[in-house]
Every structure is written in C-alpha cells, then in structure tokens.
PDB file of C-alpha atoms and ligand atoms in Angstrom:
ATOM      1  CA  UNK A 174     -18.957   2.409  23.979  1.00 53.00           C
ATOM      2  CA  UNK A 175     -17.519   3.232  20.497  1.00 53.00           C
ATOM      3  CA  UNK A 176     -19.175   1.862  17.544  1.00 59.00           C
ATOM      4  CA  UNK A 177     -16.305   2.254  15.092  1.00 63.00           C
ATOM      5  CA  UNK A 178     -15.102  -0.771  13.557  1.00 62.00           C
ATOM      6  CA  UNK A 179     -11.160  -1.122  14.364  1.00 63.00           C
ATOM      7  CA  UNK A 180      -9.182   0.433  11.536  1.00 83.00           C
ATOM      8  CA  UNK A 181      -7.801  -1.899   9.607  1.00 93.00           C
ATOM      9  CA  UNK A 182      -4.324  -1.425   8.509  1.00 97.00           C
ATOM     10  CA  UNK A 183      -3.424  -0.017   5.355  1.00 98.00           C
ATOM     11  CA  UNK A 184      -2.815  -2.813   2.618  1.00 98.00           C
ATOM     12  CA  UNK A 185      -0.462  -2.705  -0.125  1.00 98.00           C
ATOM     13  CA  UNK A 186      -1.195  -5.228  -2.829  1.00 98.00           C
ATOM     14  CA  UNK A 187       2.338  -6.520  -4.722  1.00 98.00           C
ATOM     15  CA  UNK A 188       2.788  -9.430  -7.155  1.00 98.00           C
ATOM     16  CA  UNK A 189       5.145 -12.104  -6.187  1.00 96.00           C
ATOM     17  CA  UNK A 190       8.462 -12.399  -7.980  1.00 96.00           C
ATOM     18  CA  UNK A 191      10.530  -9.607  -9.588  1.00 97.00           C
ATOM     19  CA  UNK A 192       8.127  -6.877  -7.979  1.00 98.00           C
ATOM     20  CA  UNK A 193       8.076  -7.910  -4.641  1.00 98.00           C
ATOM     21  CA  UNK A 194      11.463  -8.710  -4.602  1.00 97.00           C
ATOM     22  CA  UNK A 195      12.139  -4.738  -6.165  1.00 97.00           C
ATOM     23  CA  UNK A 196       9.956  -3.465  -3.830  1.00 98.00           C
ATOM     24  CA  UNK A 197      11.640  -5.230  -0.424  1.00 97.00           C
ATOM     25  CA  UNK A 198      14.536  -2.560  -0.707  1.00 97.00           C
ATOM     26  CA  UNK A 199      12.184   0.803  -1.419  1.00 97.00           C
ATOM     27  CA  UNK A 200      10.034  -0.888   1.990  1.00 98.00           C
ATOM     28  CA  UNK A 201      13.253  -0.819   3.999  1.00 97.00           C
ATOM     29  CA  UNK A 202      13.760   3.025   2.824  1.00 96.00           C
ATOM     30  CA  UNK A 203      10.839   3.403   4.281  1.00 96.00           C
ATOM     31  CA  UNK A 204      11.808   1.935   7.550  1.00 97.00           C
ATOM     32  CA  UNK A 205       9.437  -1.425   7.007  1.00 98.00           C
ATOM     33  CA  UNK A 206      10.622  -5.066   7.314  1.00 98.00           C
ATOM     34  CA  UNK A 207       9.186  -8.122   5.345  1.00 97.00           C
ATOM     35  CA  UNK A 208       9.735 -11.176   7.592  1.00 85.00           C
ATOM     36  CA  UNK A 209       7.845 -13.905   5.338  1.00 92.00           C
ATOM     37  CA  UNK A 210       8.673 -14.893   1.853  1.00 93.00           C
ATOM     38  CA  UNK A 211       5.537 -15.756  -0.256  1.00 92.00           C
ATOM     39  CA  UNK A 212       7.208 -17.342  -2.222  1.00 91.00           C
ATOM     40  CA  UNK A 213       7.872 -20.363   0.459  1.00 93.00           C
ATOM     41  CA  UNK A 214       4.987 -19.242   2.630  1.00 93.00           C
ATOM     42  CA  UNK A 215       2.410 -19.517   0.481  1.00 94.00           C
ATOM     43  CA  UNK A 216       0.121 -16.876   2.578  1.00 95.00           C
ATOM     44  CA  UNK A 217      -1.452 -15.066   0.884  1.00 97.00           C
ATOM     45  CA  UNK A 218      -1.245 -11.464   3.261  1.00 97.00           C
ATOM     46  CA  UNK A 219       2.183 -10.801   4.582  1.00 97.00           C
ATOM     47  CA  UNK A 220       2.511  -8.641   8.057  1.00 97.00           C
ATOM     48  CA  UNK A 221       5.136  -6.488   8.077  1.00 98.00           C
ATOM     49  CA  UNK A 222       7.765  -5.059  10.859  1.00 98.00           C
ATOM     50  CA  UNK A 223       4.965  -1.953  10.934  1.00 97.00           C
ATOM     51  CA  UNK A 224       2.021  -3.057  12.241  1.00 96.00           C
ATOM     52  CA  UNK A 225      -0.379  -0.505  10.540  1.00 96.00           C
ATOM     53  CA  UNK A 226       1.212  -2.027   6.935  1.00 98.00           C
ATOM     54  CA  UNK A 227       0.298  -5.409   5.635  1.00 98.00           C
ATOM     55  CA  UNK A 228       0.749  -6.647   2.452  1.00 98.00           C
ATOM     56  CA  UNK A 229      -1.302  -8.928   0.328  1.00 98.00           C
ATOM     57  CA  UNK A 230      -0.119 -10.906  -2.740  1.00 98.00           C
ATOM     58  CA  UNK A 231      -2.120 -10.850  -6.053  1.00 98.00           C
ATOM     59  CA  UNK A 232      -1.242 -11.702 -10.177  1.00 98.00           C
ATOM     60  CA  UNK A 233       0.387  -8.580 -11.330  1.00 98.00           C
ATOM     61  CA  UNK A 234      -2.639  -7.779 -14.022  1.00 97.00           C
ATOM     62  CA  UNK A 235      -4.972  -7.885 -10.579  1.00 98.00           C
ATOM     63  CA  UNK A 236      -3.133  -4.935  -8.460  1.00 98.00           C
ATOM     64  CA  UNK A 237      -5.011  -2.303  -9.987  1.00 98.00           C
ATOM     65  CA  UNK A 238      -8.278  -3.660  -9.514  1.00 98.00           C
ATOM     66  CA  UNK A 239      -7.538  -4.353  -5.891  1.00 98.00           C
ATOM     67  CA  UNK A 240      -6.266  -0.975  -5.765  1.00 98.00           C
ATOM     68  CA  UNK A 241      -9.401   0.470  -7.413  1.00 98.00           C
ATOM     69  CA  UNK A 242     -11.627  -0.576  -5.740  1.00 97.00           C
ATOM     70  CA  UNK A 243     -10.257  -0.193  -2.261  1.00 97.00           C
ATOM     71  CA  UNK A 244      -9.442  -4.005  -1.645  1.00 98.00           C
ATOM     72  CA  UNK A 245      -5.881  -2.022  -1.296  1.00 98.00           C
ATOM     73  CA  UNK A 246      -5.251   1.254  -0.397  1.00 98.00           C
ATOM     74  CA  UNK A 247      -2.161   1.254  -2.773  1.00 98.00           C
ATOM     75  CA  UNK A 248      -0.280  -0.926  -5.099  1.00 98.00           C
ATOM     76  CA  UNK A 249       2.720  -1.787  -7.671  1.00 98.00           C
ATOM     77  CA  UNK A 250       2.172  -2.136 -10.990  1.00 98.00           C
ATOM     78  CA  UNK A 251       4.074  -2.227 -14.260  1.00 98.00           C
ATOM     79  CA  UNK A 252       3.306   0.404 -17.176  1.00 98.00           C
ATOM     80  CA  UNK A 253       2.073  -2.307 -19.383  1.00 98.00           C
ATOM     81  CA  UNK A 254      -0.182  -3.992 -16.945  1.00 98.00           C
ATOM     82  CA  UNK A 255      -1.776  -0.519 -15.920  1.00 98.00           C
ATOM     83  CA  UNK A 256      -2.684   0.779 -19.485  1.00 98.00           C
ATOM     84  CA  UNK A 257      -4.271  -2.442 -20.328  1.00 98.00           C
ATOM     85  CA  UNK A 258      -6.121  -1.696 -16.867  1.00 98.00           C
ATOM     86  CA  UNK A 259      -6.800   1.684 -17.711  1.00 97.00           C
ATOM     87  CA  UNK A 260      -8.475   0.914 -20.858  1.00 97.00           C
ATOM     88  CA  UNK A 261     -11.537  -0.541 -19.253  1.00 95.00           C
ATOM     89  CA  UNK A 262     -11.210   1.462 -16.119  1.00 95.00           C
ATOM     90  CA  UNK A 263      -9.851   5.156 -16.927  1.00 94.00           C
ATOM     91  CA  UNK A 264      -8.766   7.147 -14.567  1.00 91.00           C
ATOM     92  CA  UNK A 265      -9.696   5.310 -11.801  1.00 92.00           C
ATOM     93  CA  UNK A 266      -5.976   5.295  -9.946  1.00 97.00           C
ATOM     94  CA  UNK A 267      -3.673   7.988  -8.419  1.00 97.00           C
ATOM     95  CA  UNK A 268      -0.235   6.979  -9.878  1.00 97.00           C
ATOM     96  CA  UNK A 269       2.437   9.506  -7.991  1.00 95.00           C
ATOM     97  CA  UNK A 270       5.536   7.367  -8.531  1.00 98.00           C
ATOM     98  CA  UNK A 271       7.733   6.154 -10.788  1.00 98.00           C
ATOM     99  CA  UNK A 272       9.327   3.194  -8.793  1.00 98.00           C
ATOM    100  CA  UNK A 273      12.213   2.878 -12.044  1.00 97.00           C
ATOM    101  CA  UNK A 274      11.956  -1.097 -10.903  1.00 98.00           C
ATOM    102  CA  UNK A 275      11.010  -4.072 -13.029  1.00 98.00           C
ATOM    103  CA  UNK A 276      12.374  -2.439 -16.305  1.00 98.00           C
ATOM    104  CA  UNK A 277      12.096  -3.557 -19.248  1.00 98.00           C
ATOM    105  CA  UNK A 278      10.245  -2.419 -22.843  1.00 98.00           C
ATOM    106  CA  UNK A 279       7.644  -3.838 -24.758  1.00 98.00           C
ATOM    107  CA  UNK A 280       8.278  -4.356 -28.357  1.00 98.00           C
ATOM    108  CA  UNK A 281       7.073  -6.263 -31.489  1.00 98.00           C
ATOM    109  CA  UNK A 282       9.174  -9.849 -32.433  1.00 98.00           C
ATOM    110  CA  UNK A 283       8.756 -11.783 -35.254  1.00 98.00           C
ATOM    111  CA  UNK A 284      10.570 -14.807 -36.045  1.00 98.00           C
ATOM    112  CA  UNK A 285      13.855 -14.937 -37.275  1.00 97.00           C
ATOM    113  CA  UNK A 286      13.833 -14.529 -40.905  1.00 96.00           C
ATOM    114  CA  UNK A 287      10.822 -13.100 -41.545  1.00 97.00           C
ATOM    115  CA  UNK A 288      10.916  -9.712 -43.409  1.00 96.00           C
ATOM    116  CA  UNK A 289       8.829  -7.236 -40.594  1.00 97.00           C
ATOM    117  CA  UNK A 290       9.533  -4.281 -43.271  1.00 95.00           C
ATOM    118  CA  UNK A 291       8.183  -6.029 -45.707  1.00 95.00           C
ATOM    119  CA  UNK A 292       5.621  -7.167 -44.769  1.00 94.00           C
ATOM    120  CA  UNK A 293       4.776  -3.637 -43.215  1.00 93.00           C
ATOM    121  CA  UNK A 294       5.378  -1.792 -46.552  1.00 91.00           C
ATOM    122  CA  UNK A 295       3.229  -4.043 -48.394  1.00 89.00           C
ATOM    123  CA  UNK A 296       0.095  -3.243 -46.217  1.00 83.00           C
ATOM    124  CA  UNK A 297      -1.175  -6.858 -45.754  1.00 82.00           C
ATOM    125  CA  UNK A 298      -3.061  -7.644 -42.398  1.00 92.00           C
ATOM    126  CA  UNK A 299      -0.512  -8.585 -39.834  1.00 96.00           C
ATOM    127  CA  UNK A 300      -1.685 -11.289 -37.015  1.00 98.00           C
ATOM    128  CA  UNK A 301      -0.163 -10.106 -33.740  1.00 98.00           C
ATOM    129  CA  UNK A 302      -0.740 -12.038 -30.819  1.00 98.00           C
ATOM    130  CA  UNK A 303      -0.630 -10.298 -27.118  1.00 98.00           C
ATOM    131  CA  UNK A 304      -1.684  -9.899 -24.027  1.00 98.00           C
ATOM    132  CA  UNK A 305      -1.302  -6.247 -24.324  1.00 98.00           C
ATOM    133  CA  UNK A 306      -4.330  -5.640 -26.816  1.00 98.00           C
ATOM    134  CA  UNK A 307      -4.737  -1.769 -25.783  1.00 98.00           C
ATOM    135  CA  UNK A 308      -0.525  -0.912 -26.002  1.00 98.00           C
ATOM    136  CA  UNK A 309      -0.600  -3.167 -29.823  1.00 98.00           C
ATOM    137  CA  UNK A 310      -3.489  -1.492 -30.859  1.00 98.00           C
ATOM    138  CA  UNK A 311      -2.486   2.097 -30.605  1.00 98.00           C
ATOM    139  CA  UNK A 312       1.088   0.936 -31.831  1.00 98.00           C
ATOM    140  CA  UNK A 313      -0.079  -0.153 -35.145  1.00 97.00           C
ATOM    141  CA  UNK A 314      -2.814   2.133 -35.210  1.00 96.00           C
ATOM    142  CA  UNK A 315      -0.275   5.099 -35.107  1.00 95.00           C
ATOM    143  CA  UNK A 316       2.031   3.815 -37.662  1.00 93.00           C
ATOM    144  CA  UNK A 317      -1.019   3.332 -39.907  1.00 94.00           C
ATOM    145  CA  UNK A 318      -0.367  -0.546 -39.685  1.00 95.00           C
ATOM    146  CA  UNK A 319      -3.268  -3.068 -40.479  1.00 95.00           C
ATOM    147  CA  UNK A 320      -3.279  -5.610 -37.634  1.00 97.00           C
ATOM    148  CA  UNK A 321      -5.727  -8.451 -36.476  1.00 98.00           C
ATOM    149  CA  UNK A 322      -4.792  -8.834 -32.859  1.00 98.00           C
ATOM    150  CA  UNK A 323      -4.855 -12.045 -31.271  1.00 98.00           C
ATOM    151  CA  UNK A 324      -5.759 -12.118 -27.380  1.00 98.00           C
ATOM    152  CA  UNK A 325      -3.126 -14.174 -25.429  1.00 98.00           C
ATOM    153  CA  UNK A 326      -2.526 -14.945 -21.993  1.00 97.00           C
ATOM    154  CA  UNK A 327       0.883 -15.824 -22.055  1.00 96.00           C
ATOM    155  CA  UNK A 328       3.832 -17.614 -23.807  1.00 97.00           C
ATOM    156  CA  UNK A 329       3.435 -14.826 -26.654  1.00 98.00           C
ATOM    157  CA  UNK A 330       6.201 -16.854 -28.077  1.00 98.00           C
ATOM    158  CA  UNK A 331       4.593 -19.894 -29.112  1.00 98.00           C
ATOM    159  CA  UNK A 332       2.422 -18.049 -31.517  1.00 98.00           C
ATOM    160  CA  UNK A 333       4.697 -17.303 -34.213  1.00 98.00           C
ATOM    161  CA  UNK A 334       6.603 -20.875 -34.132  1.00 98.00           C
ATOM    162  CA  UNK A 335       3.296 -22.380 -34.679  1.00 98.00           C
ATOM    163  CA  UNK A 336       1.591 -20.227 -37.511  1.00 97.00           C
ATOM    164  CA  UNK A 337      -0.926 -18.429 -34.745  1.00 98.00           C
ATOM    165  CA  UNK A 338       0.841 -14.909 -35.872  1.00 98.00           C
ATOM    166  CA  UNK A 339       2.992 -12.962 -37.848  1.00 98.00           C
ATOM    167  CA  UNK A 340       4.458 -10.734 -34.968  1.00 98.00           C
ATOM    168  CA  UNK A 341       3.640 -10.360 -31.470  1.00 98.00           C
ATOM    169  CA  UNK A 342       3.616  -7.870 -28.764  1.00 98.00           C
ATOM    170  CA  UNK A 343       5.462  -8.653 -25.056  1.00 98.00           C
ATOM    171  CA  UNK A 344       8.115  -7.214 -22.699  1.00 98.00           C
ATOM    172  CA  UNK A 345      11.608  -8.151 -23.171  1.00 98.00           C
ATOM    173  CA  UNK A 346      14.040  -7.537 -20.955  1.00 98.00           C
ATOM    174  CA  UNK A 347      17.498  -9.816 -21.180  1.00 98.00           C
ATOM    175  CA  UNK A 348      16.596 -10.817 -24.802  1.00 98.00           C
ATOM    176  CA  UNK A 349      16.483 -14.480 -24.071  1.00 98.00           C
ATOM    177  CA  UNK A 350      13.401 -15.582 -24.215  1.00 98.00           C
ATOM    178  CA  UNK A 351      12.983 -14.501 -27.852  1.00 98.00           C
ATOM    179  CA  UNK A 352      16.408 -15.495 -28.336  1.00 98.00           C
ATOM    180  CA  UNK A 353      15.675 -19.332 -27.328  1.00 98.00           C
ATOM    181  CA  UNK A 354      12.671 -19.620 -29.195  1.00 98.00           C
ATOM    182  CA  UNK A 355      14.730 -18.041 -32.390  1.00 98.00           C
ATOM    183  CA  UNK A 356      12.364 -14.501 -32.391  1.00 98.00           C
ATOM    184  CA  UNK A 357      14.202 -10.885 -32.830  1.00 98.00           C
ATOM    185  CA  UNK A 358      12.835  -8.063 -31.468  1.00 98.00           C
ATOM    186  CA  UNK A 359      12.034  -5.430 -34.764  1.00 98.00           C
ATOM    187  CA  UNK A 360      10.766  -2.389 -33.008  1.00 98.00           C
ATOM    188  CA  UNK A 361      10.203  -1.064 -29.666  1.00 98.00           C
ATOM    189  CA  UNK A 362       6.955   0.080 -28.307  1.00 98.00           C
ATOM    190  CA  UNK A 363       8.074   1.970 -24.975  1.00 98.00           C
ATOM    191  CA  UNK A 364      10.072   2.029 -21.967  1.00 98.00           C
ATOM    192  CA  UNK A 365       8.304   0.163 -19.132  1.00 98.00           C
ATOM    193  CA  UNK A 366       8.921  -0.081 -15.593  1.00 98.00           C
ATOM    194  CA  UNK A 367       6.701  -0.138 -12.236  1.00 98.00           C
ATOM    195  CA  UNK A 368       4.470   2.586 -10.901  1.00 98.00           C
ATOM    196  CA  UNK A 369       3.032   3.009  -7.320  1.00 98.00           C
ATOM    197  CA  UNK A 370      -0.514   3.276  -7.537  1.00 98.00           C
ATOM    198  CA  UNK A 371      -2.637   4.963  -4.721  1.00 98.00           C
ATOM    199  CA  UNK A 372      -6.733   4.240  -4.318  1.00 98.00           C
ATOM    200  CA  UNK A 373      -8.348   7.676  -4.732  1.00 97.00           C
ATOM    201  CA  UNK A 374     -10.778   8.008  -2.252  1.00 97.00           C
ATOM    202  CA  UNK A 375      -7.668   6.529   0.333  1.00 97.00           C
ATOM    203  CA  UNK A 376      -5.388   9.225  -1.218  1.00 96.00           C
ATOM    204  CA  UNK A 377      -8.075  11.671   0.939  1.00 96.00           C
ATOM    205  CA  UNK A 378      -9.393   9.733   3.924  1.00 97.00           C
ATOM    206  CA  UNK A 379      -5.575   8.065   4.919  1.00 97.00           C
ATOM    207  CA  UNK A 380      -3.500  10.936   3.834  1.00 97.00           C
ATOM    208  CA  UNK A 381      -1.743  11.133   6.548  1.00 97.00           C
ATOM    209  CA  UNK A 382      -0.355   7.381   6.927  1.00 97.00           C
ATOM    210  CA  UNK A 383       0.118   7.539   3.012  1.00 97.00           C
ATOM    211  CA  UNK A 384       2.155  10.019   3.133  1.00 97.00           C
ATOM    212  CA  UNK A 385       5.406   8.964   4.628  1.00 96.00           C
ATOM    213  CA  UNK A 386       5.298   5.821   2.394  1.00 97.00           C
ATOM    214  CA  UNK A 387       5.158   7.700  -0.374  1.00 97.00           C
ATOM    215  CA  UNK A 388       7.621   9.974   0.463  1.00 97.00           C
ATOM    216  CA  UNK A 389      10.360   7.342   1.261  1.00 97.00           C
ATOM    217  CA  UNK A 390       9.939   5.770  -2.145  1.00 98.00           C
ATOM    218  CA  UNK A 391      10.074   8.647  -4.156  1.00 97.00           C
ATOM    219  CA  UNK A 392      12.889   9.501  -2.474  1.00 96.00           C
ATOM    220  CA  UNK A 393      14.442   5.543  -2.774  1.00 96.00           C
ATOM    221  CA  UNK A 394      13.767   5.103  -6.376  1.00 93.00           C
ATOM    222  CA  UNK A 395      15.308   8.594  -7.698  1.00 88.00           C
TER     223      UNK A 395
HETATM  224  O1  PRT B 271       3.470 -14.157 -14.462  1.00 77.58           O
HETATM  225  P1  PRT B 271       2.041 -13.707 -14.488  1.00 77.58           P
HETATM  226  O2  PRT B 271       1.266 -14.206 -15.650  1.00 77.58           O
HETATM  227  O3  PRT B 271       1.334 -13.812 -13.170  1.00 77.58           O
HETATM  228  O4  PRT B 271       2.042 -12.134 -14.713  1.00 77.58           O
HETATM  229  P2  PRT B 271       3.219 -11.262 -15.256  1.00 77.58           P
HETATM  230  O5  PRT B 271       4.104 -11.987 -16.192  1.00 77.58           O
HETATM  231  O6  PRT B 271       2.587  -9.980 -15.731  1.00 77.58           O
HETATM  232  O7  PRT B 271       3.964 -10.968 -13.873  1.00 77.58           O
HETATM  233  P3  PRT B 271       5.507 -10.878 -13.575  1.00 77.58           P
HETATM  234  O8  PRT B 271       5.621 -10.900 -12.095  1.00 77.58           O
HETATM  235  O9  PRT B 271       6.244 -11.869 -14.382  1.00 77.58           O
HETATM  236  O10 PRT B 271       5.857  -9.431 -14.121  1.00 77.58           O
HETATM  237  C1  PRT B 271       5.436  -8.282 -13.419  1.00 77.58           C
HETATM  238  C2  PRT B 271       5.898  -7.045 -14.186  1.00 77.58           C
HETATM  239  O11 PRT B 271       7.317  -7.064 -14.314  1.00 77.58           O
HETATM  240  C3  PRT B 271       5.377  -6.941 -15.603  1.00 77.58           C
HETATM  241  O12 PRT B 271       4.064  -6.382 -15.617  1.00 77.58           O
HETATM  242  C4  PRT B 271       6.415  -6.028 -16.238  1.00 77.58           C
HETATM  243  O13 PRT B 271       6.065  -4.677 -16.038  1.00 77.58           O
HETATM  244  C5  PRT B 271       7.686  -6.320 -15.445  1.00 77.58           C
HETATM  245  N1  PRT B 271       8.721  -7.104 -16.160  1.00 77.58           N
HETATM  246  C6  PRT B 271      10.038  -6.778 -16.216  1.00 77.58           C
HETATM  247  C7  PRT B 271       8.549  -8.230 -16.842  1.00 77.58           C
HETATM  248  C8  PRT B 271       9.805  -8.599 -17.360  1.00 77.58           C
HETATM  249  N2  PRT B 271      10.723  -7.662 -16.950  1.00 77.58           N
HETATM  250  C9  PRT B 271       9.943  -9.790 -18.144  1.00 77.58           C
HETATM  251  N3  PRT B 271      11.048 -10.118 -18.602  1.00 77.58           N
HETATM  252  N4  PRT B 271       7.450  -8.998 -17.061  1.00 77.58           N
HETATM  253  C10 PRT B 271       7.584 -10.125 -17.775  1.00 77.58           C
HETATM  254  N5  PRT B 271       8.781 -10.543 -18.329  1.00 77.58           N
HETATM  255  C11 PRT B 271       8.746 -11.815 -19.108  1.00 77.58           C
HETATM  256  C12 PRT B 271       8.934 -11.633 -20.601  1.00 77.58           C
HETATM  257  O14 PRT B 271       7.692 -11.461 -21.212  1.00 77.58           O
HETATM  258  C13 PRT B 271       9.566 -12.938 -21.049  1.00 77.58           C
HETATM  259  O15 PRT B 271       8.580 -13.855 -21.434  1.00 77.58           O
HETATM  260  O16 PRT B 271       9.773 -12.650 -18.695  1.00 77.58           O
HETATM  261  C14 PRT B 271      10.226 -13.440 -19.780  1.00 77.58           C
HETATM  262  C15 PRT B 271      11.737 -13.369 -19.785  1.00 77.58           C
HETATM  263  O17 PRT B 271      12.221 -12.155 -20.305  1.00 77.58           O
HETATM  264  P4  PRT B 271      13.697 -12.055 -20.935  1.00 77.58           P
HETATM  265  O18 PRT B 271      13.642 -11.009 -22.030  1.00 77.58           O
HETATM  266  O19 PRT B 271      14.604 -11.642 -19.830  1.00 77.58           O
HETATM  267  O20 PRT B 271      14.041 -13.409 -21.464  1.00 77.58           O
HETATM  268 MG1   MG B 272       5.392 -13.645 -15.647  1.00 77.58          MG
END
C-alpha cells in the first residue's frame, strides 16, 4: 500500500475581472478550457478542461502571496501589485513572463488646475495618496521630491477633491476615471502590465508539468 498523499493538481491563482478574462485566451494557447465564470459562479476554485490544472480566484494584491507560499504553484499579477509585494517579500517569486495583458501605467494626477510644477519647484511637502506606497516612494525619492505619502486602499481619486492630497499615485488606463472626477495625469511613473509568477520551490519539484504552460504563454503573449 502506498502512503503518498494523491497529488494534487497544480493551481494557478488569477484575480477575477480584466485578468482572468486576459488570461482565458493565453489558457486556450495552451490547450486548456475554462467552463465556469466566477464571475456568475461565485466558486471560489474553477476546474478546468485539464484535469491536472485548477484555478482558484483571489484579490489581485493576494496572488503573490498565494504564489509564495505555495497556496499556488503559479500566478498572474500586475507590475504594480508585485513591487508593492516585493517590498516586504523580496525575491521570493520566479517571474519568467511578461503576459503584455492588463496594460496600463501608473502615473501621478493632481486636480485640474493645480500647478504640479510649481508646486514641485518650490520644494514644499507634497501629500500623495496611494496604494502603491513602494512605486511613489522611489518616484519622488528619485526626482529629489519631498512627499508625505498617504496609504489608500482605493478610490485614489477622492483624495484630492476632498483636501486628503495634493497628487496621487494610481494606474490609468482609458483616462476616464481621472477625467470624470476632473484630475489630469502630470507625469508617468512606468509602463505596467501582468507578469506570470511561478512558486520557487514548484519551479524545481513540478518542472515538468510547468513547463508546457509556460511555454504556451510565452509563446501566446509575444
Ligand atoms: O479591484 P481590487 O481592489 O480587488 O484590486 P485591483 O484594482 O488591483 O484589481 P483589478 O482586477 O481591478 O486590476 C488588476 C490589475 O489590472 C492591476 O493590478 C493592474 O496591473 C491592471 N490594470 C489595468 C488596472 C487597470 N488597467 C485600471 N484601469 N487596474 C486598475 N485600473 C483602475 C484604475 O485605477 C481606475 O481607477 O480602473 C479604473 C479605471 O481606469 P481608467 O483609466 O480606464 O478610467
Ligand atoms: Mg479594481
């Protein structure tokens, strides 16, 4: 009698929304089949048309930790989510792939009106308010910029309508959001866009059912 425990299949963690639906056409590349929409199924883990793949659907700022620490064997994450991960946890993923989905670029608004340059040149504190602390930090940091950062969870752009900041710090991608809230974008930060992330210690001991996965998306999102 064998003692091992069945092997359980490997588990990609995804977000719901734009990633998941971004990732449905790399996950056909690769020959896989998503039968149930989380959005309308509400479950929570997702079989797919290859029974050794499941998926399991998490807030896009938890993939890497899932990923991390094994909970997944890989993930997809956005650049701006993973170097706010990385900041408290560096290192910890493999990150072979550049998926080129979920673009968009994070960048510094202010409202409408309000002189950024100015208020730059003159050296003042500025009050930014983010959710992406570690990417506004080194921003500012490298221009030589003076900034009292503001942790935020979301709906960056409340903060400047209602005196909370001078600037903040968020992804854009159409334009308008800051646009119906009467924000301009003054400078961009960097390019973003989703990764696939790989659990290290998976990267070794599942190598061999990684591999074809990863191949197939690199491959898809060139
Ligand atoms: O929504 P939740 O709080 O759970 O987390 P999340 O917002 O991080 O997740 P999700 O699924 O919205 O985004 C997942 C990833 O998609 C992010 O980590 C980014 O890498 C990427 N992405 C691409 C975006 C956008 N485009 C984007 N437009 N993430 C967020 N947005 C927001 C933006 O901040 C704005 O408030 O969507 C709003 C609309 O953007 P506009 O410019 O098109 O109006
Ligand atoms: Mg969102």
């Amino acid at each position: 009698m064998s003692t091992q425990a069945p092997a359980r299949p490997l588990t990609m963690a995804l977000s719901k929304g734009r990633i998941f639906e971004e990732t449905l056409p790399l996950l056909a590349a690769a020959g896989v089949q998503v039968s149930e929409d989380p959005e309308k199924s509400r479950k929570l883990i997702i079989e797919t048309s290859n029974p050794n793949l499941r998926l399991i659907i998490v807030r896009a700022s938890d993939v890497p930790t899932y990923v991390e620490y094994g909970a997944a064997d890989l993930g997809i994450a956005g650049k701006d989510v993973l170097i706010e991960h990385a900041a408290s946890h560096p290192g910890g993923l493999y990150q072979p792939i550049d998926l080129n989905i979920a673009r968009c670029r994070l960048a510094v608004a202010v409202r409408n009106g309000f002189d950024y340059p100015a208020a730059v040149r003159q050296g003042a504190r500025l009050r930014v308010a983010t959710k992406y602390v570690t990417a506004a930090r080194e921003h500012f940091a490298a221009k030589g910029v003076y900034v009292d950062l503001i942790k935020l969870y979301g709906s960056m752009e409340l903060a400047p309508l209602v005196g909370l900041a001078d600037a903040i710090v968020d992804v854009v991608s159409t334009g308008n959001t800051l646009r119906a809230n009467d924000l301009v974008a003054v400078e961009d930060i960097m390019p973003i866009s989703s990764r696939l992330i790989v659990n290290r210690a998976a990267l070794k001991t599942r190598q061999a059912e990684l591999q074809p996965l990863l191949d197939a998306f690199e491959s898809a999102s060139r």
